[in-house]
Short mmCIF file of C-alpha atoms in Angstrom, two decimals:
data_model
loop_
_atom_site.label_atom_id
_atom_site.label_comp_id
_atom_site.label_asym_id
_atom_site.label_seq_id
_atom_site.Cartn_x
_atom_site.Cartn_y
_atom_site.Cartn_z
CA UNK A 8 -6.01 19.98 15.62
CA UNK A 9 -5.76 18.82 11.99
CA UNK A 10 -3.73 21.85 11.29
CA UNK A 11 -1.57 21.08 13.95
CA UNK A 12 -0.95 17.34 12.75
CA UNK A 13 -0.13 18.81 9.20
CA UNK A 14 2.11 21.03 10.57
CA UNK A 15 3.96 18.53 12.58
CA UNK A 16 3.95 16.18 9.51
CA UNK A 17 5.33 18.85 7.24
CA UNK A 18 8.32 19.57 9.95
CA UNK A 19 9.01 16.18 10.12
CA UNK A 20 9.19 15.49 6.23
CA UNK A 21 11.65 18.73 6.25
CA UNK A 22 13.69 16.78 8.86
CA UNK A 23 13.95 13.22 6.71
CA UNK A 24 14.49 15.46 3.65
CA UNK A 25 17.51 17.57 5.58
CA UNK A 26 19.24 14.04 6.37
CA UNK A 27 18.51 12.64 2.77
CA UNK A 28 20.08 16.40 1.54
CA UNK A 29 23.10 16.06 4.16
CA UNK A 30 23.85 12.52 2.92
CA UNK A 31 23.37 13.11 -0.79
CA UNK A 32 25.92 10.87 -2.82
CA UNK A 33 27.06 8.78 0.50
CA UNK A 34 24.17 6.51 0.51
CA UNK A 35 21.56 5.61 -2.29
CA UNK A 36 17.75 6.39 -2.07
CA UNK A 37 16.66 2.75 -1.31
CA UNK A 38 19.38 1.96 0.96
CA UNK A 39 19.01 5.31 2.81
CA UNK A 40 15.39 5.04 3.61
CA UNK A 41 16.54 1.03 5.40
CA UNK A 42 18.83 3.17 7.37
CA UNK A 43 16.85 5.94 8.07
CA UNK A 44 13.96 3.85 9.11
CA UNK A 45 16.48 1.32 11.37
CA UNK A 46 17.40 4.29 13.22
CA UNK A 47 14.25 5.54 13.75
CA UNK A 48 13.10 2.22 15.21
CA UNK A 49 15.73 1.98 17.36
CA UNK A 50 14.94 5.39 18.73
CA UNK A 51 11.54 4.13 19.20
CA UNK A 52 12.32 0.87 21.02
CA UNK A 53 14.61 2.82 23.33
CA UNK A 54 12.28 5.50 24.16
CA UNK A 55 9.19 3.21 23.78
CA UNK A 56 10.74 0.85 26.82
CA UNK A 57 12.41 4.05 28.75
CA UNK A 58 8.99 5.90 29.15
CA UNK A 59 7.39 2.89 30.20
CA UNK A 60 9.50 2.45 32.87
CA UNK A 61 9.77 6.23 33.97
CA UNK A 62 5.95 6.07 33.94
CA UNK A 63 5.74 3.28 36.44
CA UNK A 64 8.26 5.08 38.65
CA UNK A 65 7.19 8.61 38.49
CA UNK A 66 3.51 7.14 39.31
CA UNK A 67 5.35 5.21 42.31
CA UNK A 68 6.14 8.64 43.53
CA UNK A 69 9.64 8.96 42.01
CA UNK A 70 8.69 11.93 40.00
CA UNK A 71 12.65 12.54 38.78
CA UNK A 72 13.53 9.05 38.30
CA UNK A 73 15.01 8.61 34.55
CA UNK A 74 16.05 5.10 33.45
CA UNK A 75 18.31 6.59 30.99
CA UNK A 76 20.54 7.51 33.64
CA UNK A 77 20.17 4.19 35.55
CA UNK A 78 23.44 1.93 36.18
CA UNK A 79 23.35 -1.26 33.82
CA UNK A 80 24.09 -3.55 36.41
CA UNK A 81 20.84 -2.17 38.24
CA UNK A 82 18.78 -2.47 35.69
CA UNK A 83 19.50 -6.13 35.12
CA UNK A 84 17.02 -6.90 37.98
CA UNK A 85 14.11 -5.78 35.55
CA UNK A 86 14.91 -7.68 32.52
CA UNK A 87 12.75 -10.38 32.74
CA UNK A 88 10.05 -8.26 33.63
CA UNK A 89 10.28 -6.26 30.75
CA UNK A 90 10.80 -8.62 28.18
CA UNK A 91 7.23 -10.30 29.68
CA UNK A 92 5.61 -6.95 29.39
CA UNK A 93 7.13 -5.11 26.18
CA UNK A 94 8.76 -8.27 24.21
CA UNK A 95 12.45 -7.12 24.37
CA UNK A 96 14.84 -5.49 26.52
CA UNK A 97 17.71 -2.40 26.44
CA UNK A 98 20.30 -1.48 28.60
CA UNK A 99 20.53 2.24 29.86
CA UNK A 100 23.95 2.72 28.08
CA UNK A 101 22.36 0.73 25.02
CA UNK A 102 19.43 3.27 24.58
CA UNK A 103 19.40 5.71 21.58
CA UNK A 104 19.54 9.16 23.31
CA UNK A 105 22.71 7.66 25.31
CA UNK A 106 24.30 6.21 22.14
CA UNK A 107 23.46 9.38 20.31
CA UNK A 108 25.04 11.89 23.19
CA UNK A 109 28.46 9.74 22.67
CA UNK A 110 28.56 9.25 18.69
CA UNK A 111 30.88 12.03 18.03
CA UNK A 112 33.54 11.09 20.55
CA UNK A 113 32.93 7.17 19.56
CA UNK A 114 35.47 5.82 17.14
CA UNK A 115 34.08 2.57 16.95
CA UNK A 116 30.41 3.66 16.57
CA UNK A 117 29.93 0.96 13.76
CA UNK A 118 30.70 -1.82 16.64
CA UNK A 119 28.66 -0.03 19.12
CA UNK A 120 25.47 -0.05 17.10
CA UNK A 121 26.39 -3.65 15.97
CA UNK A 122 26.67 -4.61 19.79
CA UNK A 123 23.52 -2.82 20.66
CA UNK A 124 21.27 -4.05 18.03
CA UNK A 125 22.35 -7.57 18.64
CA UNK A 126 21.57 -7.17 22.19
CA UNK A 127 18.32 -5.83 21.84
CA UNK A 128 17.38 -9.04 19.41
CA UNK A 129 19.03 -11.56 21.72
CA UNK A 130 17.02 -10.00 24.57
CA UNK A 131 13.90 -11.52 23.00
CA UNK A 132 15.39 -15.25 22.66
CA UNK A 133 13.24 -17.99 24.33
CA UNK A 134 10.39 -15.51 24.86
CA UNK A 135 7.19 -15.54 22.95
CA UNK A 136 8.29 -12.58 20.96
CA UNK A 137 11.39 -14.22 19.75
CA UNK A 138 9.83 -14.53 16.41
CA UNK A 139 8.85 -11.21 16.11
CA UNK A 140 12.72 -9.49 16.90
CA UNK A 141 14.85 -12.42 15.49
CA UNK A 142 16.91 -10.31 12.16
CA UNK A 143 15.36 -7.30 12.80
CA UNK A 144 18.15 -5.19 12.21
CA UNK A 145 19.90 -7.58 9.62
CA UNK A 146 19.25 -4.52 6.83
CA UNK A 147 21.02 -2.17 8.92
CA UNK A 148 24.87 -3.15 8.05
CA UNK A 149 26.94 -0.94 9.74
CA UNK A 150 29.86 -1.96 8.06
CA UNK A 151 28.42 -1.66 4.44
CA UNK A 152 30.39 0.31 1.87
CA UNK A 153 27.09 1.72 1.21
CA UNK A 154 27.61 3.96 4.18
CA UNK A 155 31.28 4.82 3.02
CA UNK A 156 34.68 3.82 1.73
CA UNK A 157 36.34 3.62 5.14
CA UNK A 158 35.31 3.30 8.97
CA UNK A 159 35.91 6.86 9.56
CA UNK A 160 33.66 7.67 6.77
CA UNK A 161 31.09 5.04 7.82
CA UNK A 162 31.04 6.49 11.38
CA UNK A 163 30.71 9.90 10.18
CA UNK A 164 27.09 8.47 8.29
CA UNK A 165 26.24 7.20 10.92
CA UNK A 166 26.39 9.95 13.15
CA UNK A 167 24.97 11.87 10.84
CA UNK A 168 22.20 9.66 10.77
CA UNK A 169 21.90 9.42 14.32
CA UNK A 170 21.71 12.94 15.03
CA UNK A 171 18.92 13.89 12.24
CA UNK A 172 16.65 11.09 13.64
CA UNK A 173 17.60 12.81 17.14
CA UNK A 174 16.05 16.03 15.74
CA UNK A 175 12.71 14.45 14.92
CA UNK A 176 9.71 15.67 16.60
CA UNK A 177 8.23 11.75 16.82
CA UNK A 178 5.54 12.62 19.33
CA UNK A 179 5.15 12.59 23.07
CA UNK A 180 5.02 8.81 24.20
CA UNK A 181 3.42 10.09 27.47
CA UNK A 182 0.05 10.34 25.49
CA UNK A 183 0.96 7.74 22.85
CA UNK A 184 1.32 9.88 19.86
CA UNK A 185 3.69 7.99 17.72
CA UNK A 186 1.70 8.52 14.35
CA UNK A 187 4.65 10.47 13.30
CA UNK A 188 6.63 7.27 12.96
CA UNK A 189 3.96 5.84 10.55
CA UNK A 190 3.74 9.18 8.34
CA UNK A 191 7.59 9.18 8.22
CA UNK A 192 7.70 5.27 7.13
CA UNK A 193 5.24 6.19 4.19
CA UNK A 194 7.03 9.78 3.15
CA UNK A 195 10.23 7.46 2.91
CA UNK A 196 8.68 4.90 0.74
CA UNK A 197 6.88 7.53 -1.49
CA UNK A 198 10.04 9.32 -1.47
CA UNK A 199 11.99 6.28 -2.64
CA UNK A 200 9.57 3.73 -4.51
CA UNK A 201 9.18 5.98 -7.40
CA UNK A 202 13.10 5.81 -8.24
CA UNK A 203 12.91 1.96 -7.75
CA UNK A 204 11.02 0.73 -10.21
CA UNK A 205 9.15 -2.49 -10.17
CA UNK A 206 10.90 -3.35 -6.94
CA UNK A 207 9.60 -0.65 -5.15
CA UNK A 208 5.76 -0.82 -6.60
CA UNK A 209 6.01 -4.27 -5.67
CA UNK A 210 5.08 -3.99 -1.96
CA UNK A 211 4.13 -0.11 -1.43
CA UNK A 212 0.53 0.33 -1.72
CA UNK A 213 -0.30 4.16 -1.79
CA UNK A 214 -1.82 5.29 1.25
CA UNK A 215 -5.26 6.25 -0.37
CA UNK A 216 -5.38 2.93 -2.45
CA UNK A 217 -4.90 1.11 1.44
CA UNK A 218 -7.65 3.32 2.73
CA UNK A 219 -10.09 2.33 -0.23
CA UNK A 220 -9.23 -1.45 0.22
CA UNK A 221 -9.56 -1.46 3.84
CA UNK A 222 -12.80 0.65 3.90
CA UNK A 223 -14.31 -1.87 1.32
CA UNK A 224 -13.22 -4.84 3.34
CA UNK A 225 -14.39 -3.58 6.79
CA UNK A 226 -17.68 -2.01 5.54
CA UNK A 227 -20.84 -3.03 7.99
CA UNK A 228 -18.18 -4.29 10.52
CA UNK A 229 -17.33 -2.64 14.39
CA UNK A 230 -15.30 -5.47 15.03
CA UNK A 231 -13.63 -8.42 13.59
CA UNK A 232 -11.83 -11.56 14.60
CA UNK A 233 -8.36 -11.58 12.31
CA UNK A 234 -6.99 -9.52 9.38
CA UNK A 235 -4.59 -10.98 6.59
CA UNK A 236 -3.07 -10.00 4.06
CA UNK A 237 -1.20 -13.23 1.89
CA UNK A 238 1.46 -10.70 0.13
CA UNK A 239 1.70 -7.95 2.94
CA UNK A 240 4.92 -5.99 1.91
CA UNK A 241 5.35 -3.39 4.48
CA UNK A 242 2.25 -4.07 6.17
CA UNK A 243 0.51 -0.45 4.86
CA UNK A 244 -2.76 -2.57 4.32
CA UNK A 245 -2.89 -4.55 7.34
CA UNK A 246 -2.28 -1.32 9.52
CA UNK A 247 -4.92 0.49 7.54
CA UNK A 248 -7.59 -2.01 8.14
CA UNK A 249 -6.80 -2.11 12.08
CA UNK A 250 -6.76 1.32 12.15
CA UNK A 251 -10.03 1.88 10.70
CA UNK A 252 -11.95 -0.48 13.11
CA UNK A 253 -10.18 0.92 15.83
CA UNK A 254 -8.06 0.00 19.24
CA UNK A 255 -9.18 -2.97 20.61
CA UNK A 256 -11.86 -4.01 17.48
CA UNK A 257 -9.13 -6.87 16.05
CA UNK A 258 -9.80 -9.57 18.47
CA UNK A 259 -7.33 -12.11 17.45
CA UNK A 260 -4.51 -10.77 15.59
CA UNK A 261 -3.04 -9.35 12.42
CA UNK A 262 -1.55 -11.89 9.93
CA UNK A 263 0.31 -11.30 6.87
CA UNK A 264 2.97 -13.44 4.99
CA UNK A 265 6.12 -11.50 2.73
CA UNK A 266 8.46 -13.51 0.48
CA UNK A 267 10.98 -10.66 0.37
CA UNK A 268 13.32 -10.93 3.61
CA UNK A 269 14.21 -7.11 3.78
CA UNK A 270 10.50 -5.98 3.04
CA UNK A 271 9.41 -8.80 5.66
CA UNK A 272 11.90 -6.78 8.31
CA UNK A 273 10.22 -3.43 7.09
CA UNK A 274 6.09 -4.92 7.95
CA UNK A 275 7.78 -6.24 11.51
CA UNK A 276 9.39 -2.59 12.27
CA UNK A 277 6.15 -0.95 10.65
CA UNK A 278 3.97 -3.03 13.36
CA UNK A 279 6.06 -1.86 15.98
CA UNK A 280 6.11 1.65 14.83
CA UNK A 281 2.36 1.88 15.17
CA UNK A 282 2.52 0.57 18.29
CA UNK A 283 0.91 -3.03 17.65
CA UNK A 284 2.36 -5.35 20.38
CA UNK A 285 4.41 -8.17 19.62
CA UNK A 286 1.35 -10.54 20.93
CA UNK A 287 -0.82 -9.03 18.33
CA UNK A 288 0.96 -9.72 14.99
CA UNK A 289 1.90 -12.85 13.16
CA UNK A 290 4.26 -12.17 10.01
CA UNK A 291 5.77 -14.93 8.07
CA UNK A 292 8.74 -14.89 5.59
CA UNK A 293 8.20 -17.44 2.98
CA UNK A 294 6.42 -17.90 -0.45
CA UNK A 295 2.47 -17.63 0.39
CA UNK A 296 1.34 -20.15 -2.69
CA UNK A 297 3.96 -22.80 -2.32
CA UNK A 298 4.53 -22.38 1.71
CA UNK A 299 1.75 -21.37 3.32
CA UNK A 300 2.12 -20.29 6.87
CA UNK A 301 -0.84 -19.54 8.89
CA UNK A 302 -2.49 -22.83 8.07
CA UNK A 303 -3.60 -23.08 12.25
CA UNK A 304 -4.54 -19.27 12.30
CA UNK A 305 -7.39 -19.46 9.05
CA UNK A 306 -9.95 -18.30 8.26
CA UNK A 307 -9.82 -14.55 8.30
CA UNK A 308 -12.87 -12.04 8.50
CA UNK A 309 -10.99 -9.53 6.90
CA UNK A 310 -8.21 -9.95 3.71
CA UNK A 311 -7.05 -7.19 1.82
CA UNK A 312 -4.25 -7.55 -0.65
CA UNK A 313 -1.99 -6.05 -3.46
CA UNK A 314 -0.30 -8.79 -4.22
CA UNK A 315 2.52 -9.47 -7.14
CA UNK A 316 1.15 -9.13 -10.76
CA UNK A 317 1.94 -11.83 -13.51
CA UNK A 318 4.47 -13.41 -11.52
CA UNK A 319 5.53 -16.62 -12.50
CA UNK A 320 4.83 -20.22 -10.56
CA UNK A 321 5.30 -23.72 -10.86
CA UNK A 322 1.57 -24.14 -11.36
CA UNK A 323 0.74 -27.83 -12.99
CA UNK A 324 4.62 -28.52 -13.43
CA UNK A 325 3.97 -29.23 -9.58
CA UNK A 326 1.55 -32.33 -9.63
CA UNK A 327 0.59 -31.45 -6.18
CA UNK A 328 -0.90 -28.16 -6.56
CA UNK A 329 -4.15 -29.18 -8.00
CA UNK A 330 -4.74 -31.44 -4.68
CA UNK A 331 -3.94 -28.39 -2.55
CA UNK A 332 -7.18 -27.40 -0.46
CA UNK A 333 -6.72 -23.53 -1.80
CA UNK A 334 -6.42 -24.32 -5.48
CA UNK A 335 -8.56 -27.73 -6.44
CA UNK A 336 -12.16 -26.57 -5.86
CA UNK A 337 -11.69 -24.75 -9.50
CA UNK A 338 -10.21 -27.64 -11.18
CA UNK A 339 -7.40 -26.02 -12.51
CA UNK A 340 -4.54 -23.96 -11.59
CA UNK A 341 -3.56 -20.38 -12.50
CA UNK A 342 -1.39 -20.44 -15.78
CA UNK A 343 3.02 -20.79 -14.74
CA UNK A 344 3.45 -17.50 -15.97
CA UNK A 345 0.86 -15.71 -14.55
CA UNK A 346 -0.05 -16.71 -10.87
CA UNK A 347 -2.62 -13.86 -10.19
CA UNK A 348 -5.69 -16.46 -10.12
CA UNK A 349 -3.49 -18.36 -7.48
CA UNK A 350 -3.38 -15.50 -4.82
CA UNK A 351 -6.99 -15.00 -5.62
CA UNK A 352 -7.95 -18.92 -4.80
CA UNK A 353 -5.61 -19.08 -1.82
CA UNK A 354 -7.44 -15.64 -0.14
CA UNK A 355 -10.85 -17.19 -1.26
CA UNK A 356 -9.79 -20.63 0.73
CA UNK A 357 -8.97 -18.81 3.81
CA UNK A 358 -11.81 -16.13 3.61
CA UNK A 359 -14.05 -16.60 6.62
CA UNK A 360 -17.79 -17.48 5.91
CA UNK A 361 -18.84 -13.77 7.27
CA UNK A 362 -15.62 -12.25 5.67
CA UNK A 363 -14.37 -9.81 3.05
CA UNK A 364 -11.51 -9.63 0.89
CA UNK A 365 -10.78 -6.77 -1.28
CA UNK A 366 -7.87 -7.26 -3.92
CA UNK A 367 -6.06 -5.30 -6.32
CA UNK A 368 -5.83 -7.33 -9.32
CA UNK A 369 -4.00 -6.57 -12.71
CA UNK A 370 -6.73 -6.14 -15.38
CA UNK A 371 -5.76 -8.92 -17.71
CA UNK A 372 -7.21 -11.57 -15.55
CA UNK A 373 -10.57 -9.98 -15.56
CA UNK A 374 -10.97 -11.08 -19.40
CA UNK A 375 -8.36 -13.65 -20.61
CA UNK A 376 -9.50 -16.98 -21.66
CA UNK A 377 -7.94 -20.28 -20.49
CA UNK A 378 -7.24 -21.11 -16.86
CA UNK A 379 -8.01 -17.65 -15.80
CA UNK A 380 -11.47 -17.59 -17.42
CA UNK A 381 -12.23 -21.03 -15.76
CA UNK A 382 -11.01 -19.88 -12.56
CA UNK A 383 -13.43 -17.28 -13.07
CA UNK A 384 -16.42 -19.24 -13.68
CA UNK A 385 -15.98 -21.10 -10.55
CA UNK A 386 -15.80 -17.81 -8.67
CA UNK A 387 -19.20 -16.82 -10.36
CA UNK A 388 -20.76 -20.26 -10.57
CA UNK A 389 -20.37 -20.35 -6.72
CA UNK A 390 -21.61 -16.70 -6.19
CA UNK A 391 -18.25 -15.69 -4.26
CA UNK A 392 -18.06 -12.27 -6.48
CA UNK A 393 -19.45 -9.34 -4.80
CA UNK A 394 -17.90 -7.08 -7.74
CA UNK A 395 -15.55 -5.17 -9.49
CA UNK A 396 -13.97 -2.12 -9.23
CA UNK A 397 -12.21 -0.20 -12.24
CA UNK A 398 -9.32 1.95 -10.78
CA UNK A 399 -7.87 5.15 -12.79
CA UNK A 400 -4.42 4.73 -13.87
CA UNK A 401 -1.30 5.77 -12.99
CA UNK A 402 -2.13 5.72 -9.14
CA UNK A 403 0.67 2.89 -8.11
CA UNK A 404 4.75 3.69 -8.09
CA UNK A 405 6.48 1.74 -10.91
CA UNK A 406 3.36 1.13 -13.22
CA UNK A 407 1.23 3.63 -15.09
CA UNK A 408 -1.35 0.47 -15.88
CA UNK A 409 -5.32 1.02 -14.67
CA UNK A 410 -5.64 -1.80 -12.15
CA UNK A 411 -9.03 -2.96 -10.57
CA UNK A 412 -10.15 -4.06 -7.49
CA UNK A 413 -11.83 -7.61 -6.98
CA UNK A 414 -13.97 -7.87 -3.76
CA UNK A 415 -14.91 -11.63 -2.75
CA UNK A 416 -17.72 -12.50 -0.07
CA UNK A 417 -19.03 -15.93 1.03
CA UNK A 418 -22.65 -16.76 1.86
CA UNK A 419 -23.93 -13.59 -0.57
CA UNK A 420 -27.40 -13.04 -0.41
CA UNK A 421 -28.08 -12.32 -4.07
CA UNK A 422 -26.19 -13.39 -7.34
CA UNK A 423 -26.32 -9.76 -8.67
CA UNK A 424 -22.53 -8.75 -9.35
CA UNK A 425 -21.68 -4.98 -8.96
CA UNK A 426 -19.25 -3.48 -11.66
CA UNK A 427 -18.28 -0.01 -10.77
CA UNK A 428 -16.33 2.56 -13.12
CA UNK A 429 -14.26 4.65 -11.03
CA UNK A 430 -11.69 5.12 -13.47
CA UNK A 431 -12.03 9.18 -12.86
CA UNK A 432 -12.66 9.28 -9.25
CA UNK A 433 -8.90 10.94 -8.70
CA UNK A 434 -7.07 14.11 -8.85
CA UNK A 435 -3.72 14.70 -10.61
CA UNK A 436 -0.77 14.84 -8.57
CA UNK A 437 2.68 15.99 -10.13
CA UNK A 438 3.04 12.76 -12.58
CA UNK A 439 0.69 10.59 -10.64
CA UNK A 440 -3.09 10.49 -10.13
CA UNK A 441 -4.25 10.41 -6.76
CA UNK A 442 -7.44 9.36 -4.75
CA UNK A 443 -8.70 11.71 -2.49
CA UNK A 444 -11.06 11.59 0.87
CA UNK A 445 -13.99 12.51 -1.51
CA UNK A 446 -13.23 10.15 -4.14
CA UNK A 447 -12.77 7.32 -1.64
CA UNK A 448 -16.31 8.44 0.12
CA UNK A 449 -18.05 8.39 -3.23
CA UNK A 450 -16.48 5.01 -4.50
CA UNK A 451 -17.27 3.18 -1.27
CA UNK A 452 -20.61 4.67 -1.33
CA UNK A 453 -21.67 3.40 -4.96
CA UNK A 454 -20.46 0.30 -4.46
CA UNK A 455 -22.16 -0.46 -1.52
CA UNK A 456 -25.19 1.08 -2.52
CA UNK A 457 -25.72 -1.82 -5.04
CA UNK A 458 -27.77 0.15 -7.35
CA UNK A 459 -27.39 1.05 -11.21
CA UNK A 460 -25.85 4.50 -11.92
CA UNK A 461 -25.46 5.40 -15.30
CA UNK A 462 -22.11 5.16 -16.54
CA UNK A 463 -21.18 4.25 -13.17
CA UNK A 464 -22.58 1.62 -11.67
CA UNK A 465 -24.15 -2.06 -13.51
CA UNK A 466 -25.62 -4.70 -11.23
CA UNK A 467 -25.10 -7.05 -13.75
CA UNK A 468 -27.00 -10.70 -12.87
CA UNK A 469 -25.69 -14.29 -13.05
CA UNK A 470 -26.98 -14.85 -16.38
CA UNK A 471 -25.46 -11.70 -17.89
CA UNK A 472 -21.99 -12.67 -16.37
CA UNK A 473 -22.58 -15.88 -17.60
CA UNK A 474 -23.55 -14.89 -21.37
CA UNK A 475 -20.34 -12.73 -21.21
CA UNK A 476 -18.11 -16.03 -20.85
CA UNK A 477 -17.69 -15.03 -17.28
CA UNK A 478 -15.79 -11.80 -18.23
CA UNK A 479 -15.29 -9.73 -15.38
CA UNK A 480 -14.18 -6.34 -16.91
CA UNK A 481 -16.36 -3.37 -15.71
CA UNK A 482 -16.03 -1.87 -19.21
CA UNK A 483 -18.27 -4.98 -20.31
CA UNK A 484 -21.25 -4.14 -18.31
CA UNK A 485 -20.87 -0.07 -17.49
CA UNK A 486 -21.56 1.81 -20.71
CA UNK A 487 -19.51 4.86 -21.09
CA UNK A 488 -20.61 8.15 -21.18
CA UNK A 489 -20.70 9.64 -24.92
CA UNK A 490 -19.17 12.99 -24.34
CA UNK A 491 -18.83 13.96 -27.88
CA UNK A 492 -20.94 17.23 -28.72
CA UNK A 493 -24.34 16.18 -29.79
CA UNK A 494 -25.22 17.36 -33.79
CA UNK A 495 -28.64 18.34 -34.72
CA UNK A 496 -28.84 17.11 -37.74
CA UNK A 497 -31.90 19.00 -39.09
CA UNK A 498 -30.07 22.55 -38.21
CA UNK A 499 -27.16 21.26 -39.78
CA UNK A 500 -29.15 20.08 -43.25
CA UNK A 501 -30.39 24.02 -42.78
CA UNK A 502 -27.23 25.33 -42.40
CA UNK A 503 -25.81 23.54 -45.27
CA UNK A 504 -28.57 25.01 -47.51
CA UNK A 505 -27.46 28.50 -46.79
CA UNK A 506 -24.00 27.64 -47.29
CA UNK A 507 -24.68 25.90 -50.60
CA UNK A 508 -27.40 29.06 -51.62
CA UNK A 509 -24.58 31.38 -50.24
CA UNK A 510 -21.86 29.93 -52.57
CA UNK A 511 -24.43 30.09 -55.71
CA UNK A 512 -24.75 33.62 -55.13
CA UNK A 513 -21.39 34.03 -54.87
CA UNK A 514 -20.64 32.63 -58.11
CA UNK A 515 -23.04 34.40 -59.87
CA UNK A 516 -21.34 37.33 -58.61
CA UNK A 517 -17.86 36.11 -59.57
CA UNK A 518 -19.49 35.38 -63.22
CA UNK A 519 -20.91 38.61 -63.68
CA UNK A 520 -17.76 40.58 -62.62
CA UNK A 521 -15.58 38.28 -64.97
CA UNK A 522 -18.48 38.83 -67.92
CA UNK A 523 -17.98 42.48 -67.49
CA UNK A 524 -13.78 42.28 -67.43
CA UNK A 525 -13.76 40.33 -70.52
CA UNK A 526 -16.43 42.81 -72.23
CA UNK A 527 -13.81 46.06 -71.29
CA UNK A 528 -10.92 44.02 -72.79
CA UNK A 529 -12.61 43.15 -75.88
CA UNK A 530 -13.72 46.71 -76.33
CA UNK A 531 -10.22 48.17 -75.90
CA UNK A 532 -8.69 45.98 -78.88
#
């Protein structure tokens, strides 16, 4: 089974690469990703709806029924029913399979697609799913010069996109096998995040890091109320945590907030691609620190996050923030030039009493002084810090820095803090380091074990942490293993004596030879 999945995944990756190769020079990588994802999403929505309708008819006895062949006028009768059930509606003529079949002869393909996308979004208006569909195709600009300098060239690019995605093996919907969409999404992110610099790394958390965070945050839990990410990016952390718990084990939904409109759209698309129903997720687009959108939904039992590193925020320039219930308890705000601790305080404030938060952090916030030290003091004094894990360097796209994970809990049973050095738990893959399944398993087991392990884990008492001025850097507590070769001093001294004696003997021999040469020369005169 695993081999078959790997084979299917490889075939999918080759199909995506083939489209990229076919369009090389036509669309820049980062834009190409958005267009491929948009086209795949269009296909997914089409097939998801059509198969849902077809199954109902087949089960009712009409084995030859195909929604794709129904007249638009006849299909209108089930519009309301489908919006209630699926959150959206697509006319048969607007389905991916029919638009793609006509693409070769459609001289106005760009206008056709624009009309189809608008209709899909409008189908959800006035329904409970409206917020989740509004603007979903905004990044798929069919008239963009990025697709070509003329309408003819743009349409040619659009045809290649439709044909390429049509040829992808995306699973059998009748058995709900749609993991291929998630695999394709992650592959595209991986292809282009490394070429997009910081902008890519900001909202792409590698799959294995997502896995580690999710395992830490859900450890010991079989079901939870809600999952939340305050800087959710493309949603990979939320989806990974939900997938780990299993179907039906997140009772009240998946919540996230994202400031970047493009990434916000990708996140919502990603939810649908992973078959998360519109009623089971709530993703908002706003500044989390200044305009949090989920006051009525907190607290959250699982929080997973990889917030942006060292971004600017108003801090104490905004007099209202120190009275914000999320930041006020620490008595100080994160520095204006480094909002990292503000994200941590926000997550802590919205963490349920029985919850766990696992947050990727920039290492500087663990040891710097000033306001950040005061916030660390608040966290430790109130016993919210379960532990800190030092990760290997070069794990993330866009930065080679060795990040760490801060794990927060409320109502902890003891005050010891777990410091775990996982900097060597990785394998080298091309230019990056990568966590394997074994690496992840060892890290989670060592962290959950809460026992000292030489050079790996140190259980530090509250007094120890306080005596270190609330420094939370793992290197402060976990002693590095000395890998230098041990030297036997006595043996070395004996060896030196032998060498010195040998040198003395050689000098005597040289002196003897010099003396004999001199004697011969004097006699020859």
